[in-house]
């Protein structure tokens, strides 16, 4: 029997970036908030021995424990879905701060084009550019409407950047802190890009360039370029993450009760409202019911969709009929690029998670697609995040994968090679979606989330085109050997790609096109909100969290509004 | 360390047990690491404290997983073929990679304890990844024995008595998935073996491989450094003596 606890105003499921932001804003507004986090407490003080590639980057020590919960995967509906038994393609978060504890911190704003992708694509290229299998739709919110929330997220996180990107949407303010340091590698890229008449700028970084105090009074320290950033927590408190910003802000109000080892298994519903959530204390095994006036799902893309499905809220998407919105529009990203091999040596092992120079000349609709068989594109960047010796063993083509030649080449090129990478945008396709698995279960007896996903023709064309552009830049940089990334075939869940999963619980202007409205409020259940990159109707050519942070602030505003007035916010 | 401190440490362990939470500081954490290593009593704790092995403390170079020397030697020879000694420096053997792998197999890595290991087990497409019902410990045990039986089949000799070319031929057959294994493909075993070899060569020496940080030294990787803020802009390549997490 579950124990019923005293009711609160708001409960968040998960306390990463989105949960933290909602908790901070709601508790500042005087609402009583409970944050339920399935993982453990952790923070800067736990990262004193963090420079351990094997433990954190290879064995994924601070990421999701898959023995309890994972997803199943197949490339298409004719295949049997099988569990993702080990982490690989993406690295799910668990514990205070979620994936935001071990993120890189590249903090972009999606382009104005993204938010109106359907309207603008149709306008420029006619209504049939991609064909009916692609489920393009506008987001239900324009860039300009979201601008104040972008601004807010950047101020909370102290983002370091320059204002040199000519393709950026209008900004109300410059970045709160100056850009990161320039390095020899990055300078080379910048120069080559300029020679090619492209528009390089410093990657907007949540590894903060100087000590910064945010508007909530939280301090973020100056980045030390330690090279153990992506996949690691920061021992300096220099990488903006929920546990050093929004979480302490929420706790300071006295209105935030943060519970660890609390795995939510169901959203409880009565009539057309939710009444709270049920969770399991993963230490004692006890079950609790946490009643709340508002439930906010902040448990990342997969579990936001899963909790709605297992709680039977909303209509699940059926690819055969095209009906239902829950689980639809799952997107990912593709990674065009080119690797260069040099004889010159670079300090590749130094770096920071979001140290880099990038350009948007081939992103969004910033270039003409009339004669191309794809839309959108990708941000192209050279980043210097700190390569480490287990993970980085570059060798020129035709080098054997092991033995004397492999050893020699991979050691020689460890400091003499790097890749220019792009984040290729990903368009929704009717066959790519999330559903519930009918065979495999998690540790709490719930079905695993099932992912059906493959690359499409749009992806393959985009990948090839952008890889060639990256190779052009690499040649201009003077690499003696330039190897464009191999053309993509089928999506493979084994090698790491990006933790930029999107869709499944899409935001929309109309109820028939999505799961939540543009306040991230559920279309059918007014006191339920869901915010994650699952809210994205497609995935752009950037890292997601800048846009996600903005949506989380929008959502928090919605929760506060709703708590006063009730009813649908749109 | 002074004898006085030594005694208080011993008393502490006697009276409170290892799990006590109150005295957790740098020193005790060092001690706890030491406690997990083979060897005895307080001397081992000191060994952990300093992060380097000394004569009297006993060596972490002992088998925790493989039960006989033949199997351990097969592992040693196979990893040395994958990552051989050359004029740049030591290979897998000289870096203690086999001990690293052996110790990893005895722990969480070997038992896949943070991975989803529930059935039903299906073969799956390559895009669906690891689907074996076997743990890594089981795969390595079988794999090493298969290296031996393959050597016997082909050359009527132990794997350990083959010349390098013959070993490579067998390893290549494993890599291509040509050797029949049970519950797993030989290609997957080879992928694990290759990855574990590189992990042993390049992980922090606290795990028992990368002996003397020579893996890092060959590669020009400085290991654990607190900061590069004063060097990151420097146009010159920086040669930095490596540092281990075990050396503070
Ligand atoms: C290696 C890496 C690098 C990255 N780099 C970048 C980058 O440079 N730029 C960028 O924009 N993005 C980056 N990302 C992505 C970024 O980390 C995510 O977009 C962001 O953290 C998502 O925030 P979230 O709040 O939606 O989810 P999370 O941060 O994952 O938080 C969700 C939380 O919910 C908890 N939870 C889940 N299910 C339950 C449940 N049933 N009950 C209770 N709690 C639950 C989880 O434990 C977790 O703590 C990176 C990610 C990774 C892994
Ligand atoms: S690179 Fe900077 S932000 Fe990242 S972990 Fe190191 S010091 Fe922290």
mmCIF file of C-alpha atoms and ligand atoms in Angstrom, chain A residues 207 223-229 233-236 238-239 351-353, ligand 2:
data_model
loop_
_atom_site.group_PDB
_atom_site.id
_atom_site.type_symbol
_atom_site.label_atom_id
_atom_site.label_comp_id
_atom_site.label_asym_id
_atom_site.label_seq_id
_atom_site.Cartn_x
_atom_site.Cartn_y
_atom_site.Cartn_z
ATOM 1 C CA UNK A 207 31.875 26.882 -19.112
ATOM 2 C CA UNK A 223 36.603 27.751 -16.287
ATOM 3 C CA UNK A 224 40.127 26.274 -16.024
ATOM 4 C CA UNK A 225 40.143 24.542 -19.435
ATOM 5 C CA UNK A 226 40.900 21.295 -17.605
ATOM 6 C CA UNK A 227 39.966 19.018 -20.500
ATOM 7 C CA UNK A 228 37.704 16.752 -18.403
ATOM 8 C CA UNK A 229 34.357 18.372 -19.086
ATOM 9 C CA UNK A 233 31.150 17.028 -13.446
ATOM 10 C CA UNK A 234 33.127 20.222 -12.850
ATOM 11 C CA UNK A 235 35.306 20.310 -9.729
ATOM 12 C CA UNK A 236 35.438 24.103 -9.855
ATOM 13 C CA UNK A 238 32.642 26.572 -13.389
ATOM 14 C CA UNK A 239 30.268 24.676 -15.644
ATOM 15 C CA UNK A 351 40.154 22.308 -23.569
ATOM 16 C CA UNK A 352 36.710 22.916 -22.204
ATOM 17 C CA UNK A 353 33.350 21.359 -22.999
HETATM 18 S S1 LIG C 2 36.682 22.585 -18.699
HETATM 19 FE FE1 LIG C 2 36.111 24.275 -17.340
HETATM 20 S S2 LIG C 2 33.919 24.027 -16.965
HETATM 21 FE FE2 LIG C 2 34.673 22.102 -17.836
HETATM 22 S S3 LIG C 2 35.088 20.810 -16.082
HETATM 23 FE FE3 LIG C 2 37.031 21.854 -16.605
HETATM 24 S S4 LIG C 2 37.059 23.750 -15.402
HETATM 25 FE FE4 LIG C 2 34.981 22.926 -15.336
#
